[in-house]
Tab-separated table of C-alpha atoms in Angstrom:
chain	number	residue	atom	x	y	z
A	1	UNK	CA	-200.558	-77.836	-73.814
A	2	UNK	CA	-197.283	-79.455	-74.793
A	3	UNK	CA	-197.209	-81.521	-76.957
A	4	UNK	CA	-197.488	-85.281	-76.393
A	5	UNK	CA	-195.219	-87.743	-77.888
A	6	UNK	CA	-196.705	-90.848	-75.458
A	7	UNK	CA	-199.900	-92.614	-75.441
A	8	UNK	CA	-201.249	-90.415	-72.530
A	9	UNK	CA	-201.776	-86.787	-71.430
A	10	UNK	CA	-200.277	-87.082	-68.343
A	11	UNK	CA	-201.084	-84.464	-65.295
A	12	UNK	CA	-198.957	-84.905	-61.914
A	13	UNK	CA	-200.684	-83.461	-59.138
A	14	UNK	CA	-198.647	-81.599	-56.538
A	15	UNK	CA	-200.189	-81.596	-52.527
A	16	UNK	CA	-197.435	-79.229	-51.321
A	17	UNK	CA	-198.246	-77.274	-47.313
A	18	UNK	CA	-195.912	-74.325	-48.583
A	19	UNK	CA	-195.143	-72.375	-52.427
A	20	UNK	CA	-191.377	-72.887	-51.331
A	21	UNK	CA	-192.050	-77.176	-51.438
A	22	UNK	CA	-194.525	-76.802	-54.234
A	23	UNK	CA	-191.939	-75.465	-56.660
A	24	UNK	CA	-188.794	-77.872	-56.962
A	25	UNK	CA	-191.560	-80.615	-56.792
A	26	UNK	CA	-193.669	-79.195	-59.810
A	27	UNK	CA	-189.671	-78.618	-61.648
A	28	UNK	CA	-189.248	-82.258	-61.284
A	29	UNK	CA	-192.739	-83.427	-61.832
A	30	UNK	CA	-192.171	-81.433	-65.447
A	31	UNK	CA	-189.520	-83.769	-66.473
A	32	UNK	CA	-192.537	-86.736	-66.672
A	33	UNK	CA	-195.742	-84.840	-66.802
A	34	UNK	CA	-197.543	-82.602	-69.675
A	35	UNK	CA	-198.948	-80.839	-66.926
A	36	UNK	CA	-198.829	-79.943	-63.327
A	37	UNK	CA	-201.850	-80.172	-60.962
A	38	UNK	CA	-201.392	-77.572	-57.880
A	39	UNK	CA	-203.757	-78.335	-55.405
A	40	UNK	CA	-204.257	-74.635	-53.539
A	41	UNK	CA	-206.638	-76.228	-50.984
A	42	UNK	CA	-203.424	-78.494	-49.650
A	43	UNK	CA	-201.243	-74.959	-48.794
A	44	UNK	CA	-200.822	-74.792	-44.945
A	45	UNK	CA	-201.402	-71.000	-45.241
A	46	UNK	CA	-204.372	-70.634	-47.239
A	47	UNK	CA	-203.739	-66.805	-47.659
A	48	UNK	CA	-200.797	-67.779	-50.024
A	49	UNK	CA	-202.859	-69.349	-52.818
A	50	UNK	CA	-202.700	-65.606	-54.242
A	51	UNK	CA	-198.892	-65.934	-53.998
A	52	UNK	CA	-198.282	-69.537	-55.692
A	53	UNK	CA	-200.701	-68.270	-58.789
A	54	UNK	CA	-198.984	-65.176	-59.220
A	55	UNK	CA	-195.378	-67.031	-58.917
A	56	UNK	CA	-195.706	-70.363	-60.396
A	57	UNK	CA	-196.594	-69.846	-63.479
A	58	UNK	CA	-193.312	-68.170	-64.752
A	59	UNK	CA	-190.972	-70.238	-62.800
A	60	UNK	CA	-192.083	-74.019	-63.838
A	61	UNK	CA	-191.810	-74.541	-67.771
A	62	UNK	CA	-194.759	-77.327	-67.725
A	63	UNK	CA	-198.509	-75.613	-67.849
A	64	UNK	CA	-200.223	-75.526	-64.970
A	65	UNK	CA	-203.665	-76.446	-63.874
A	66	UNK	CA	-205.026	-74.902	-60.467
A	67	UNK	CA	-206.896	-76.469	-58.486
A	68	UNK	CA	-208.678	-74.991	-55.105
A	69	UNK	CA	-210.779	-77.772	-54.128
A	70	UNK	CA	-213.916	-77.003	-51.650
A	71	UNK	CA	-213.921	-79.714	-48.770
A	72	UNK	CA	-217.431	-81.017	-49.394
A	73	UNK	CA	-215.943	-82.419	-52.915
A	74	UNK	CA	-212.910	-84.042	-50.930
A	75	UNK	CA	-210.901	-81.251	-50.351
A	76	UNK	CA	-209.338	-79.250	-47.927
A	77	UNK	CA	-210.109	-75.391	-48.696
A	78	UNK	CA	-212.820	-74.233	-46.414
A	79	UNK	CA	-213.173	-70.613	-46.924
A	80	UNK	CA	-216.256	-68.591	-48.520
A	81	UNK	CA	-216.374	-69.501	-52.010
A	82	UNK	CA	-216.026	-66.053	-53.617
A	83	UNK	CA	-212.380	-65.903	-51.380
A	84	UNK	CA	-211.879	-69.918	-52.674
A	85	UNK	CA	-212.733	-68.845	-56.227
A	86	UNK	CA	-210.191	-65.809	-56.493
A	87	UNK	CA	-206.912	-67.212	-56.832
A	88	UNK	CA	-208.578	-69.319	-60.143
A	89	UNK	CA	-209.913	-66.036	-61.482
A	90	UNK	CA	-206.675	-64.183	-61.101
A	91	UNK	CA	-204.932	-67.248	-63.119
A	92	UNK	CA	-207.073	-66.811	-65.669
A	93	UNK	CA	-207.372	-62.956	-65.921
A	94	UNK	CA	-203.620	-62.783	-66.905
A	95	UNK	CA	-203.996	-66.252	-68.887
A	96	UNK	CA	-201.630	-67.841	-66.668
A	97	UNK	CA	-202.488	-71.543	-66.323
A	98	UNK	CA	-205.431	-73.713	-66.430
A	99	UNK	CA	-208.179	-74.021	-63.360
A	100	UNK	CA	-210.763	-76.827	-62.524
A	101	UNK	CA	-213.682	-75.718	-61.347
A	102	UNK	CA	-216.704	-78.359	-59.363
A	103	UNK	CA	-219.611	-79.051	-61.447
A	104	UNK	CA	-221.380	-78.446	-58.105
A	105	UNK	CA	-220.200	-75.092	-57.540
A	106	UNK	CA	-222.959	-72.486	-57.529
A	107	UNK	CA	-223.911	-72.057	-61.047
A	108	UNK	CA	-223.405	-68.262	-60.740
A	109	UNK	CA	-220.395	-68.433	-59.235
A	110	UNK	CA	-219.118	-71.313	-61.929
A	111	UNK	CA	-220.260	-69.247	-64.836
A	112	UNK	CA	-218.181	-66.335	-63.255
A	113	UNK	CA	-215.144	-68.791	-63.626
A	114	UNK	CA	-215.829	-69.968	-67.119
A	115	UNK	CA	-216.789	-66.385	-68.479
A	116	UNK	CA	-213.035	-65.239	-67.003
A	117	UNK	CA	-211.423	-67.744	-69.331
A	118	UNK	CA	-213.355	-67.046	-72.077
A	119	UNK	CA	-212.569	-63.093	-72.238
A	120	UNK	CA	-208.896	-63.829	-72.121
A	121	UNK	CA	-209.803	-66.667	-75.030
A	122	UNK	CA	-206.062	-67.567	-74.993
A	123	UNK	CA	-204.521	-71.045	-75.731
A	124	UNK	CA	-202.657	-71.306	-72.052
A	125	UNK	CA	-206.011	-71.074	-70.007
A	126	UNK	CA	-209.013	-73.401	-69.994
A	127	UNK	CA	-211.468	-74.371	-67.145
A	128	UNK	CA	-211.997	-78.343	-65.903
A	129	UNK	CA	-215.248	-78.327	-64.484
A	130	UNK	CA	-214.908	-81.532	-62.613
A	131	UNK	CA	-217.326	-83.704	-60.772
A	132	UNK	CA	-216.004	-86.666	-57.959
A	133	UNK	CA	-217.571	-89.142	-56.012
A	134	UNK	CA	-215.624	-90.659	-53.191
A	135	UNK	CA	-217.949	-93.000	-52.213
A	136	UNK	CA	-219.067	-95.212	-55.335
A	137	UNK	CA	-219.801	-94.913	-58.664
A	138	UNK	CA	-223.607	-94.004	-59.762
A	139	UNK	CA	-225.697	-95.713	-62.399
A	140	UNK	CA	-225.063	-94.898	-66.196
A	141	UNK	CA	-227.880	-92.994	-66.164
A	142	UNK	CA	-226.771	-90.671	-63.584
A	143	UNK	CA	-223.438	-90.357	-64.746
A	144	UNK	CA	-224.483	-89.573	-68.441
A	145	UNK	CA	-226.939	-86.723	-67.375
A	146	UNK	CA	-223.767	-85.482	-65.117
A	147	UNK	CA	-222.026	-85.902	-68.462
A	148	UNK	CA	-224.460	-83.155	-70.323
A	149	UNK	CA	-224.608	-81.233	-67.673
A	150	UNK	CA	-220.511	-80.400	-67.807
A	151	UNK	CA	-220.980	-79.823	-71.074
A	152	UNK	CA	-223.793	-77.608	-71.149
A	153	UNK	CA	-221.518	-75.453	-68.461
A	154	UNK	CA	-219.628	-74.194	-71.280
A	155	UNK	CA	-216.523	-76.127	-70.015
A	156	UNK	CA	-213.567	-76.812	-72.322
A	157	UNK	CA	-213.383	-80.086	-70.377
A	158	UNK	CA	-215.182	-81.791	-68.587
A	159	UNK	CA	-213.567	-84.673	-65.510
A	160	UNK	CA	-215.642	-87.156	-63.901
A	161	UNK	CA	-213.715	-89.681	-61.424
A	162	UNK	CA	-215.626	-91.985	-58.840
A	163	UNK	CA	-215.146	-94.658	-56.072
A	164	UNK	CA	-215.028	-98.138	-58.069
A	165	UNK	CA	-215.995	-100.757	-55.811
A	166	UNK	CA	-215.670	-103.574	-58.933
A	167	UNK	CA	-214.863	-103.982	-62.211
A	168	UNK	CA	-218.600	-102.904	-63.349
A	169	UNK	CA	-218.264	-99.754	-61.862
A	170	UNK	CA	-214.689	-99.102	-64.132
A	171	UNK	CA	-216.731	-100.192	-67.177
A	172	UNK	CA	-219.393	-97.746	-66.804
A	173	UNK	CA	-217.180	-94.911	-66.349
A	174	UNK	CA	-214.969	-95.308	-69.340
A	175	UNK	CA	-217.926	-95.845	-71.200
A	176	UNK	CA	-218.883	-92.083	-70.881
A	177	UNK	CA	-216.413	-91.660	-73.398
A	178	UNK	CA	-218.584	-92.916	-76.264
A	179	UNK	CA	-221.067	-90.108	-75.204
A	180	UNK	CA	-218.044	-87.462	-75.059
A	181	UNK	CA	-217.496	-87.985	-78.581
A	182	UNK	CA	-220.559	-87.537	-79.823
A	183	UNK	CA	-220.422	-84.252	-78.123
A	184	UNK	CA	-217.433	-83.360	-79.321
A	185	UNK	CA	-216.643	-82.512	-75.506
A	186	UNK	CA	-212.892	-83.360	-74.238
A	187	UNK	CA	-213.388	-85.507	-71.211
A	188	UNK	CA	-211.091	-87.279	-68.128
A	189	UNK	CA	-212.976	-90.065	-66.547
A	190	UNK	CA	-211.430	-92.720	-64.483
A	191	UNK	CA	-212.103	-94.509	-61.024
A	192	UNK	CA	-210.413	-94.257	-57.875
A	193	UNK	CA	-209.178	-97.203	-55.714
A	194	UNK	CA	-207.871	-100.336	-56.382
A	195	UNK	CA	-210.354	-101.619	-58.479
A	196	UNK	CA	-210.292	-98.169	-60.278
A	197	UNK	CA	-205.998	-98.300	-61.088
A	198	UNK	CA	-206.570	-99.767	-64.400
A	199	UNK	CA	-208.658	-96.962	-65.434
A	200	UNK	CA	-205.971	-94.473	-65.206
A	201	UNK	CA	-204.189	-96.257	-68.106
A	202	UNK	CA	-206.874	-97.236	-69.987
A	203	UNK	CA	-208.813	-94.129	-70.069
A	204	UNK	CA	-206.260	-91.618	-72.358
A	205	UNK	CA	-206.095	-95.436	-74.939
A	206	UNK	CA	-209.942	-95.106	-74.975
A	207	UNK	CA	-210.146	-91.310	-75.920
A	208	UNK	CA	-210.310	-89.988	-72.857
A	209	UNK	CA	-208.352	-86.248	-72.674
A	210	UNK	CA	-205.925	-86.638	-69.501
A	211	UNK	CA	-205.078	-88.995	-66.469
A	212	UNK	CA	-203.613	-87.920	-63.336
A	213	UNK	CA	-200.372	-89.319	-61.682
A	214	UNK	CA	-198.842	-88.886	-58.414
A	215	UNK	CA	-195.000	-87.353	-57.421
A	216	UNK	CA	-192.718	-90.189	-58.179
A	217	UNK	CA	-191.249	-89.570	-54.588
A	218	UNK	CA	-194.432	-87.704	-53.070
A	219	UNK	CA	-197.655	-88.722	-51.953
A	220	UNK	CA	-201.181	-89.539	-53.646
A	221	UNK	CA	-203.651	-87.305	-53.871
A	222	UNK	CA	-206.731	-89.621	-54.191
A	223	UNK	CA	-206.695	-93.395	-53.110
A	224	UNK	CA	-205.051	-95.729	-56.347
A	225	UNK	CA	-203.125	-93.068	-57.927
A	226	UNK	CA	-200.370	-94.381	-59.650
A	227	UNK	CA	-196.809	-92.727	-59.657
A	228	UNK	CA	-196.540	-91.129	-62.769
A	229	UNK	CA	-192.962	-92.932	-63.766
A	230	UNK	CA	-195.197	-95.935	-63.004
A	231	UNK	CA	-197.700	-95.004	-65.429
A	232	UNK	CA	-195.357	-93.715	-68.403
A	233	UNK	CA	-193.513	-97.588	-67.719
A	234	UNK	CA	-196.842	-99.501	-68.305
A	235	UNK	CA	-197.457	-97.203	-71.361
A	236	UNK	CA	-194.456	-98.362	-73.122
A	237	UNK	CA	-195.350	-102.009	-72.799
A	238	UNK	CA	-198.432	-101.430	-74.659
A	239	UNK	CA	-196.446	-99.585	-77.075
C-alpha cells in the first residue's frame, strides 16, 4: 500500500462496462486515491475480467483491489463461482493486486482464495473477505459474531458495510472497531445511505483500515458514497 500522508486510506471504486473505460478512470482516480477498487462484475463482457487482471495491474501506478462481486451480495457477476473466482486467483498467483472475497462464499471455495495469497506471501496481494447488507443493519450481536467469523477466515482484512436506516444503526457499526482491535484484525466498516455518509469519514478517524469513495466525475457504486475529492475536502477541515 502507498503510503498515506491524510487522515484516511482512501479506495476509489471504478464501475467501468469495458477495460478500455476502466483504465484512464483508475489513472485519474490514482491522483486522489491510495487504492483503486475494480469492480469485474460491472464489465459488459464478463469474459474480459481475465483481460483487465492481466493488464491493469502494470499500467495504473496506484494498487489495485479486485473485486468480482456475486449478485446475491449486490452484485452483478452471475456466472458459476469457480469461473467468478478465477480472475481473483490469477491476481494473486502472480501477486498482482489485492482481491475481496464474500464472507458468504463457500468456505471451500473462500479458503481456495485465501490459501492463493498466502503462497505468494508478498506485500502487493492481500484478500478482503467482505460481508454487506443492503437492507439494514443487524443487532451487535450478529454483527460481532460476523466480526469473528472474518477473522477466523484467515483474512488479512476483514469489511463489513450495511444499510443504516438511523443514527443507531451507524453507531453499532463503528463500534465493531473496538472488537477489531482486540483482535488485532484490520477492519473497514461503515454504513450505506444517507444516514450511513458520516460513517465513511468517521470510520478511518476511529481505527478503521480503509473507506471507499466514488469517481469524482463517475458514478456511485453503493447508495451514499461520497466523491472521493469530497471526502479528502472534509478531511482537511478536521485537520
Amino acid at each position: 500500500m502507498t503510503t498515506v500522508t491524510s487522515l484516511s486510506r482512501l479506495c476509489v471504486s471504478i464501475a467501468r462496462r469495458t477495460v478500455d473505460e476502466a483504465l484512464p478512470a483508475a489513472t485519474a482516480a490514482g491522483r486522489t486515491a491510495d487504492m483503486i477498487e475494480i469492480r469485474l462484475d460491472a464489465l459488459r463482457d464478463r469474459n474480459t475480467a481475465m483481460a483487465a487482471v492481466n493488464s491493469l495491474p502494470a499500467a495504473v501506478a496506484t494498487p489495485l483491489l479486485f473485486t468480482n462481486r456475486a449478485a446475491w451480495e449486490g452484485g452483478e457477476a452471475r456466472e458459476p463461482e469457480q469461473q467468478r473466482l478465477a480472475p481473483l486467483l490469477a491476481a494473486l498467483a502472480d501477486n498482482r493486486a489485492w482481491v475481496d472475497i464474500e464472507l458468504r462464499t463457500a468456505p471451500d471455495l473462500r479458503r481456495q482464495v485465501i490459501a492463493a495469497a498466502r503462497r505468494e506471501s508478498a506485500d502487493d496481494s492481500r484478500v478482503i473477505v467482505s460481508w454487506h447488507d443492503f437492507a439494514a443493519t443487524p443487532d451487535a450481536a450478529t454483527l460481532r459474531a460476523i466480526l469473528r467469523e472474518q477473522h477466523e477466515s484467515g483474512a488479512d482484512v476483514g469489511k463489513m458495510v450495511t444499510m443504516a436506516r438511523s443514527p443507531l444503526d451507524v453507531l453499532r457499526v463503528l463500534a465493531l472497531q473496538e472488537q477489531a482491535a482486540e483482535l488485532d484484525f484490520p477492519l473497514i466498516a461503515f454504513c450505506m445511505g444517507e444516514s450511513g455518509k458520516i460513517s465513511r469519514l468517521a470510520t478511518c478517524l476511529l481505527g478503521g483500515f480503509m473507506t471507499y469513495a466514488a469517481e469524482d466525475d463517475g458514478a456511485a457504486t453503493a447508495p451514499g458514497q461520497l466523491p472521493a475529492s469530497t471526502l479528502r475536502q472534509l478531511e482537511q477541515l478536521l485537520q
